[in-house]
Amino acid sequence: MRPSRSSRPTRRTVLAATAGTTAALALSTTPVRAAEDAADRPDESSLRALVSRMTLEEKVGQLFVMRVYGHSATAPDQADIDTNLEELGVRTAAELIAKYRVGGIIYFTWAHNTRGPHQIAALSNGIQKVSLDQPRGLPVLISTDQEYGAVARVGKPATLFPGAMALGAGGSREDARAVGRIGGAELRALGIRQDYSPVADVNVNPANPVIGVRSFGADPDAVAGLVAAEVKGYQSAGVAATSKHFPGHGDTAVDSHYGFPVITHSRELWSTLDAVPFRAAIRAGVDSIMTAHIMVPALDPSGDPATLSHPILTGILREELGYDGLVVTDSLGMEGVRTKYGDDRVPVLALKAGVDQLLNPPSIDVAWNAVLNAVHGGELTEARLDESVLRVLRLKAKLGLLENPYVTDAGVDHTVGTATHRRTADRIAERTTTLLVNEERLLPLSRRRTPRVLVVGADPASPSGTDGPPTTVLATALTELGFTTTALSTGTAPSAEGIDQAVAAAEGVDAVVVGTYNVTATGSQKTLVERLVATGVPLVAIAIRNPYDVAQLPDVRAYLATYSWTDVELRAAARVIGGAARPRGKLPVAVDRADDPAKVLYPIGYGLTYQVR
């Protein structure tokens, strides 16, 4: 239950709290400003004085950003309490903060942190209150991965935008800036002040299993422009942007969550390809950069992952590129960083390499004590910790957290998921939908000639807060345009029975729309599409994730790419199919031929269009 308005205290500065005042709270009555005036922020000497008053244990805690399960800081559900005890050794976020004094907490959907806007805001406020109530209490830097498209931790009713590759297809830096500005404002209203976005990787490998559509594309200069624009958008809204994954995760066929990728680019190729968007992000003043758990022998021949590499993080990122902002690791629970060293060594080596924030280690107790013991044993100096703690505090001060870390119900209602924001998302999505094939001008479909439409295909797990599986969303959107539609999910690996059912359902309809999701040469999705083409019913295919699917399906008469299966992109595709909008997207990556990958089928910049009927 939210406290009554009369019970809510006015704000007080955290610097005053650290001098002996205990912060109280719940929901502040003072609206949070999008950006604090520089005159209101503590100066460098005040921050250094604050660091000098901290105990070693408090300094160690400031370096960690942890997951915690539950929708409430103090009263999560019993199942989340049990999971917290099993994984973290504490019951709640409150106990995590009291025991380890963590400087950051990351929100995840699967950790049940993001059920709804007012719940998220209350969780954020609860976390801040618990932290500020500690001796010398400091606010927590709350973060999440809100990339949009395929990765979004905060779902509807928050505004959901097209993801990075879709924005790459749109090619508009102004749209990228708008996504950052609006998305940042909504995150800030929820108490989330650091977003692990935008992805700055240049996706030049179609087989990349971990980046793919999370990247803006394969042209480094185009990616750089969009990265810089989105960084500026987020940070204009008072949210720290995070460019990732340094030094570049775009050319790998291995997922660093489960393996240890090796990038074989030469130093020269890295400099002209992978480094370009990171240089642009740094010029744009990006607040934080996330490391990659990848090996790049041309940059560091030791065999260490970049996250643990002093030559890469200090020698290149700090000294060569001149970056002095916050460096955060990718999750330390990922296999890519755990392959060579144990969980007790990883956080220590990351700090020695030049990292400031240690993100989500598998065991906070092991990692926290490892850093503490490394200082006691002389492997790390307290002065080295002070450098990173100071960077953390500088960012907290810049974001206004030291002045007022709280958010309000009114701010949520006035900012999150507004009609204006949703309309902007719809307009951006229309500019990203890409038409790759349109034989005999099949598109747009006519409600007079093709009134009955069957929608079939892949229904992968939906991102947060969607209106349903892709087939349902597409069918509903086409119905709203005047078509009579039927939806039939066949999944990402349709069975023979499911394929037969889809073929039977195609009898008597005027057109079929099929969604594809990462089609392979021998997979049953290809069989499904080929069987539907053989019926002779006009067929429109939509690649709802990677645009490379079109290469596997040469007989399809019309093919669109949406780059993700979120509602906003699927609704835009439906408007293009039904003639309510024209396709304007251009491929941000090249699509190679399936029978000869050395040859390009559709180059970067390819995209058809037509006039709306």
PDB file of C-alpha atoms in Angstrom, residues 220-414:
ATOM      1  CA  PRO A 220      30.115   0.602 -38.406  1.00  0.00           C
ATOM      2  CA  ASP A 221      29.504   4.232 -39.309  1.00  0.00           C
ATOM      3  CA  ALA A 222      25.733   3.804 -39.405  1.00  0.00           C
ATOM      4  CA  VAL A 223      25.828   1.924 -36.104  1.00  0.00           C
ATOM      5  CA  ALA A 224      28.010   4.643 -34.591  1.00  0.00           C
ATOM      6  CA  GLY A 225      25.580   7.397 -35.508  1.00  0.00           C
ATOM      7  CA  LEU A 226      22.607   5.567 -34.015  1.00  0.00           C
ATOM      8  CA  VAL A 227      24.515   4.594 -30.869  1.00  0.00           C
ATOM      9  CA  ALA A 228      25.560   8.193 -30.241  1.00  0.00           C
ATOM     10  CA  ALA A 229      22.022   9.451 -30.849  1.00  0.00           C
ATOM     11  CA  GLU A 230      20.456   6.973 -28.455  1.00  0.00           C
ATOM     12  CA  VAL A 231      23.103   7.718 -25.812  1.00  0.00           C
ATOM     13  CA  LYS A 232      22.261  11.406 -26.037  1.00  0.00           C
ATOM     14  CA  GLY A 233      18.574  10.628 -25.822  1.00  0.00           C
ATOM     15  CA  TYR A 234      18.845   8.552 -22.672  1.00  0.00           C
ATOM     16  CA  GLN A 235      21.163  10.950 -20.941  1.00  0.00           C
ATOM     17  CA  SER A 236      19.043  13.992 -21.815  1.00  0.00           C
ATOM     18  CA  ALA A 237      16.328  12.254 -19.784  1.00  0.00           C
ATOM     19  CA  GLY A 238      18.606  11.827 -16.774  1.00  0.00           C
ATOM     20  CA  VAL A 239      19.316   8.110 -17.259  1.00  0.00           C
ATOM     21  CA  ALA A 240      22.829   6.731 -17.671  1.00  0.00           C
ATOM     22  CA  ALA A 241      23.247   5.014 -21.034  1.00  0.00           C
ATOM     23  CA  THR A 242      25.567   2.017 -21.317  1.00  0.00           C
ATOM     24  CA  SER A 243      27.254   1.115 -24.594  1.00  0.00           C
ATOM     25  CA  LYS A 244      28.030  -2.584 -24.833  1.00  0.00           C
ATOM     26  CA  HIS A 245      29.811  -5.004 -25.259  1.00  0.00           C
ATOM     27  CA  PHE A 246      33.359  -3.636 -25.388  1.00  0.00           C
ATOM     28  CA  PRO A 247      35.555  -4.297 -27.344  1.00  0.00           C
ATOM     29  CA  GLY A 248      32.876  -5.657 -29.711  1.00  0.00           C
ATOM     30  CA  HIS A 249      30.736  -8.806 -29.744  1.00  0.00           C
ATOM     31  CA  GLY A 250      29.387  -8.615 -33.289  1.00  0.00           C
ATOM     32  CA  ASP A 251      31.417 -11.311 -35.058  1.00  0.00           C
ATOM     33  CA  THR A 252      30.951 -14.521 -33.152  1.00  0.00           C
ATOM     34  CA  ALA A 253      29.019 -17.755 -33.530  1.00  0.00           C
ATOM     35  CA  VAL A 254      29.305 -18.512 -29.793  1.00  0.00           C
ATOM     36  CA  ASP A 255      26.983 -17.167 -27.101  1.00  0.00           C
ATOM     37  CA  SER A 256      29.081 -15.888 -24.187  1.00  0.00           C
ATOM     38  CA  HIS A 257      26.303 -16.879 -21.796  1.00  0.00           C
ATOM     39  CA  TYR A 258      27.211 -20.506 -22.491  1.00  0.00           C
ATOM     40  CA  GLY A 259      30.699 -20.496 -24.001  1.00  0.00           C
ATOM     41  CA  PHE A 260      33.858 -18.449 -24.499  1.00  0.00           C
ATOM     42  CA  PRO A 261      33.836 -16.657 -27.882  1.00  0.00           C
ATOM     43  CA  VAL A 262      37.055 -15.819 -29.699  1.00  0.00           C
ATOM     44  CA  ILE A 263      37.100 -12.788 -32.042  1.00  0.00           C
ATOM     45  CA  THR A 264      39.810 -13.233 -34.671  1.00  0.00           C
ATOM     46  CA  HIS A 265      39.788  -9.686 -36.028  1.00  0.00           C
ATOM     47  CA  SER A 266      43.169  -8.084 -36.588  1.00  0.00           C
ATOM     48  CA  ARG A 267      43.993  -4.926 -34.670  1.00  0.00           C
ATOM     49  CA  GLU A 268      43.440  -2.932 -37.870  1.00  0.00           C
ATOM     50  CA  LEU A 269      40.044  -4.512 -38.548  1.00  0.00           C
ATOM     51  CA  TRP A 270      38.990  -3.999 -34.927  1.00  0.00           C
ATOM     52  CA  SER A 271      39.929  -0.330 -35.167  1.00  0.00           C
ATOM     53  CA  THR A 272      37.910   0.278 -38.345  1.00  0.00           C
ATOM     54  CA  LEU A 273      34.950  -1.956 -37.469  1.00  0.00           C
ATOM     55  CA  ASP A 274      34.290  -2.818 -33.833  1.00  0.00           C
ATOM     56  CA  ALA A 275      35.810   0.278 -32.245  1.00  0.00           C
ATOM     57  CA  VAL A 276      33.927   2.833 -34.338  1.00  0.00           C
ATOM     58  CA  PRO A 277      30.621   2.857 -32.389  1.00  0.00           C
ATOM     59  CA  PHE A 278      32.436   2.897 -29.042  1.00  0.00           C
ATOM     60  CA  ARG A 279      34.458   5.927 -30.115  1.00  0.00           C
ATOM     61  CA  ALA A 280      31.197   7.611 -31.096  1.00  0.00           C
ATOM     62  CA  ALA A 281      29.616   6.742 -27.752  1.00  0.00           C
ATOM     63  CA  ILE A 282      32.595   8.198 -25.902  1.00  0.00           C
ATOM     64  CA  ARG A 283      32.417  11.395 -27.953  1.00  0.00           C
ATOM     65  CA  ALA A 284      28.715  11.567 -27.090  1.00  0.00           C
ATOM     66  CA  GLY A 285      29.626  11.471 -23.383  1.00  0.00           C
ATOM     67  CA  VAL A 286      28.315   7.983 -22.586  1.00  0.00           C
ATOM     68  CA  ASP A 287      28.069   7.467 -18.829  1.00  0.00           C
ATOM     69  CA  SER A 288      28.997   3.788 -18.763  1.00  0.00           C
ATOM     70  CA  ILE A 289      30.457   1.072 -20.974  1.00  0.00           C
ATOM     71  CA  MET A 290      29.878  -2.646 -20.486  1.00  0.00           C
ATOM     72  CA  THR A 291      32.591  -5.221 -21.112  1.00  0.00           C
ATOM     73  CA  ALA A 292      32.345  -8.416 -23.164  1.00  0.00           C
ATOM     74  CA  HIS A 293      33.322 -11.902 -22.051  1.00  0.00           C
ATOM     75  CA  ILE A 294      35.239 -12.546 -25.272  1.00  0.00           C
ATOM     76  CA  MET A 295      38.831 -13.252 -26.200  1.00  0.00           C
ATOM     77  CA  VAL A 296      40.436 -10.950 -28.766  1.00  0.00           C
ATOM     78  CA  PRO A 297      43.999 -12.209 -29.316  1.00  0.00           C
ATOM     79  CA  ALA A 298      44.937  -9.213 -31.468  1.00  0.00           C
ATOM     80  CA  LEU A 299      44.198  -6.921 -28.514  1.00  0.00           C
ATOM     81  CA  ASP A 300      45.458  -9.186 -25.735  1.00  0.00           C
ATOM     82  CA  PRO A 301      47.258 -12.453 -26.547  1.00  0.00           C
ATOM     83  CA  SER A 302      47.047 -13.723 -22.947  1.00  0.00           C
ATOM     84  CA  GLY A 303      43.834 -15.679 -23.551  1.00  0.00           C
ATOM     85  CA  ASP A 304      41.939 -13.722 -20.889  1.00  0.00           C
ATOM     86  CA  PRO A 305      38.414 -12.502 -21.562  1.00  0.00           C
ATOM     87  CA  ALA A 306      38.191  -8.782 -22.249  1.00  0.00           C
ATOM     88  CA  THR A 307      36.379  -8.293 -18.932  1.00  0.00           C
ATOM     89  CA  LEU A 308      39.564  -9.377 -17.146  1.00  0.00           C
ATOM     90  CA  SER A 309      42.088  -7.828 -19.542  1.00  0.00           C
ATOM     91  CA  HIS A 310      44.198  -4.901 -18.353  1.00  0.00           C
ATOM     92  CA  PRO A 311      45.583  -4.307 -21.887  1.00  0.00           C
ATOM     93  CA  ILE A 312      42.023  -3.993 -23.248  1.00  0.00           C
ATOM     94  CA  LEU A 313      40.199  -2.141 -20.469  1.00  0.00           C
ATOM     95  CA  THR A 314      43.018   0.081 -19.236  1.00  0.00           C
ATOM     96  CA  GLY A 315      45.427   0.117 -22.160  1.00  0.00           C
ATOM     97  CA  ILE A 316      42.852   0.582 -24.925  1.00  0.00           C
ATOM     98  CA  LEU A 317      39.592   1.802 -23.380  1.00  0.00           C
ATOM     99  CA  ARG A 318      41.056   4.114 -20.732  1.00  0.00           C
ATOM    100  CA  GLU A 319      44.362   5.228 -22.221  1.00  0.00           C
ATOM    101  CA  GLU A 320      43.978   4.923 -25.987  1.00  0.00           C
ATOM    102  CA  LEU A 321      40.316   5.909 -26.297  1.00  0.00           C
ATOM    103  CA  GLY A 322      40.489   8.326 -23.364  1.00  0.00           C
ATOM    104  CA  TYR A 323      37.414   7.022 -21.566  1.00  0.00           C
ATOM    105  CA  ASP A 324      37.147   7.970 -17.886  1.00  0.00           C
ATOM    106  CA  GLY A 325      33.519   7.053 -17.267  1.00  0.00           C
ATOM    107  CA  LEU A 326      32.107   4.031 -15.496  1.00  0.00           C
ATOM    108  CA  VAL A 327      33.071   0.550 -16.719  1.00  0.00           C
ATOM    109  CA  VAL A 328      30.672  -2.245 -15.779  1.00  0.00           C
ATOM    110  CA  THR A 329      31.136  -5.934 -16.452  1.00  0.00           C
ATOM    111  CA  ASP A 330      28.618  -8.031 -18.262  1.00  0.00           C
ATOM    112  CA  SER A 331      27.029 -10.537 -15.901  1.00  0.00           C
ATOM    113  CA  LEU A 332      29.704 -12.432 -13.993  1.00  0.00           C
ATOM    114  CA  GLY A 333      27.432 -15.471 -13.975  1.00  0.00           C
ATOM    115  CA  MET A 334      28.005 -16.000 -17.701  1.00  0.00           C
ATOM    116  CA  GLU A 335      30.168 -18.899 -18.810  1.00  0.00           C
ATOM    117  CA  GLY A 336      32.414 -16.729 -20.970  1.00  0.00           C
ATOM    118  CA  VAL A 337      34.027 -15.105 -17.928  1.00  0.00           C
ATOM    119  CA  ARG A 338      34.086 -18.247 -15.771  1.00  0.00           C
ATOM    120  CA  THR A 339      35.866 -20.578 -18.200  1.00  0.00           C
ATOM    121  CA  LYS A 340      39.436 -19.732 -17.232  1.00  0.00           C
ATOM    122  CA  TYR A 341      39.162 -18.602 -13.598  1.00  0.00           C
ATOM    123  CA  GLY A 342      37.072 -19.437 -10.544  1.00  0.00           C
ATOM    124  CA  ASP A 343      34.308 -17.218  -9.194  1.00  0.00           C
ATOM    125  CA  ASP A 344      36.601 -16.009  -6.399  1.00  0.00           C
ATOM    126  CA  ARG A 345      39.217 -14.771  -8.868  1.00  0.00           C
ATOM    127  CA  VAL A 346      36.974 -13.167 -11.488  1.00  0.00           C
ATOM    128  CA  PRO A 347      35.915 -10.042  -9.519  1.00  0.00           C
ATOM    129  CA  VAL A 348      39.461  -9.365  -8.326  1.00  0.00           C
ATOM    130  CA  LEU A 349      40.923  -9.711 -11.820  1.00  0.00           C
ATOM    131  CA  ALA A 350      38.165  -7.506 -13.253  1.00  0.00           C
ATOM    132  CA  LEU A 351      39.047  -4.717 -10.839  1.00  0.00           C
ATOM    133  CA  LYS A 352      42.736  -5.110 -11.611  1.00  0.00           C
ATOM    134  CA  ALA A 353      41.872  -4.845 -15.322  1.00  0.00           C
ATOM    135  CA  GLY A 354      40.112  -1.511 -14.817  1.00  0.00           C
ATOM    136  CA  VAL A 355      36.456  -2.342 -14.133  1.00  0.00           C
ATOM    137  CA  ASP A 356      34.383  -0.188 -11.745  1.00  0.00           C
ATOM    138  CA  GLN A 357      31.146  -2.138 -11.316  1.00  0.00           C
ATOM    139  CA  LEU A 358      30.874  -5.905 -10.873  1.00  0.00           C
ATOM    140  CA  LEU A 359      27.568  -7.072 -12.286  1.00  0.00           C
ATOM    141  CA  ASN A 360      25.600  -9.980 -10.895  1.00  0.00           C
ATOM    142  CA  PRO A 361      28.188 -12.554  -9.765  1.00  0.00           C
ATOM    143  CA  PRO A 362      26.737 -16.027  -9.205  1.00  0.00           C
ATOM    144  CA  SER A 363      27.556 -15.798  -5.473  1.00  0.00           C
ATOM    145  CA  ILE A 364      27.651 -12.350  -3.897  1.00  0.00           C
ATOM    146  CA  ASP A 365      29.225 -13.795  -0.773  1.00  0.00           C
ATOM    147  CA  VAL A 366      32.109 -15.406  -2.671  1.00  0.00           C
ATOM    148  CA  ALA A 367      32.701 -12.335  -4.855  1.00  0.00           C
ATOM    149  CA  TRP A 368      32.336  -9.733  -2.081  1.00  0.00           C
ATOM    150  CA  ASN A 369      34.704 -11.566   0.251  1.00  0.00           C
ATOM    151  CA  ALA A 370      37.163 -12.193  -2.568  1.00  0.00           C
ATOM    152  CA  VAL A 371      37.523  -8.455  -3.159  1.00  0.00           C
ATOM    153  CA  LEU A 372      37.741  -7.736   0.566  1.00  0.00           C
ATOM    154  CA  ASN A 373      40.400 -10.397   1.055  1.00  0.00           C
ATOM    155  CA  ALA A 374      42.348  -9.159  -1.974  1.00  0.00           C
ATOM    156  CA  VAL A 375      42.671  -5.768  -0.287  1.00  0.00           C
ATOM    157  CA  HIS A 376      43.609  -7.299   3.061  1.00  0.00           C
ATOM    158  CA  GLY A 377      46.183  -9.485   1.298  1.00  0.00           C
ATOM    159  CA  GLY A 378      47.689  -6.644  -0.724  1.00  0.00           C
ATOM    160  CA  GLU A 379      46.673  -7.834  -4.192  1.00  0.00           C
ATOM    161  CA  LEU A 380      44.342  -4.838  -4.488  1.00  0.00           C
ATOM    162  CA  THR A 381      44.976  -1.515  -2.818  1.00  0.00           C
ATOM    163  CA  GLU A 382      42.270   0.487  -1.125  1.00  0.00           C
ATOM    164  CA  ALA A 383      43.341   3.385  -3.340  1.00  0.00           C
ATOM    165  CA  ARG A 384      42.416   1.283  -6.382  1.00  0.00           C
ATOM    166  CA  LEU A 385      38.956   0.709  -4.904  1.00  0.00           C
ATOM    167  CA  ASP A 386      38.646   4.416  -4.193  1.00  0.00           C
ATOM    168  CA  GLU A 387      39.069   5.186  -7.908  1.00  0.00           C
ATOM    169  CA  SER A 388      36.076   3.043  -8.812  1.00  0.00           C
ATOM    170  CA  VAL A 389      33.954   4.088  -5.841  1.00  0.00           C
ATOM    171  CA  LEU A 390      34.533   7.708  -6.842  1.00  0.00           C
ATOM    172  CA  ARG A 391      33.370   6.973 -10.388  1.00  0.00           C
ATOM    173  CA  VAL A 392      30.242   5.287  -9.017  1.00  0.00           C
ATOM    174  CA  LEU A 393      29.514   8.285  -6.790  1.00  0.00           C
ATOM    175  CA  ARG A 394      30.171  10.763  -9.588  1.00  0.00           C
ATOM    176  CA  LEU A 395      27.550   9.031 -11.675  1.00  0.00           C
ATOM    177  CA  LYS A 396      25.077   8.891  -8.805  1.00  0.00           C
ATOM    178  CA  ALA A 397      25.632  12.611  -8.250  1.00  0.00           C
ATOM    179  CA  LYS A 398      25.223  13.405 -11.949  1.00  0.00           C
ATOM    180  CA  LEU A 399      21.922  11.513 -12.030  1.00  0.00           C
ATOM    181  CA  GLY A 400      20.609  13.415  -9.036  1.00  0.00           C
ATOM    182  CA  LEU A 401      20.520  10.374  -6.768  1.00  0.00           C
ATOM    183  CA  LEU A 402      22.458  12.134  -4.022  1.00  0.00           C
ATOM    184  CA  GLU A 403      19.817  14.859  -4.013  1.00  0.00           C
ATOM    185  CA  ASN A 404      16.632  12.837  -4.364  1.00  0.00           C
ATOM    186  CA  PRO A 405      16.545   9.149  -5.278  1.00  0.00           C
ATOM    187  CA  TYR A 406      12.779   8.786  -4.958  1.00  0.00           C
ATOM    188  CA  VAL A 407       9.978   8.743  -7.524  1.00  0.00           C
ATOM    189  CA  THR A 408       6.300   9.555  -7.309  1.00  0.00           C
ATOM    190  CA  ASP A 409       2.989   8.017  -8.283  1.00  0.00           C
ATOM    191  CA  ALA A 410       2.168  11.197 -10.165  1.00  0.00           C
ATOM    192  CA  GLY A 411       5.407  10.933 -12.131  1.00  0.00           C
ATOM    193  CA  VAL A 412       4.548   7.385 -13.143  1.00  0.00           C
ATOM    194  CA  ASP A 413       1.038   8.346 -14.254  1.00  0.00           C
ATOM    195  CA  HIS A 414       2.201  11.393 -16.218  1.00  0.00           C
TER     196      HIS A 414
END
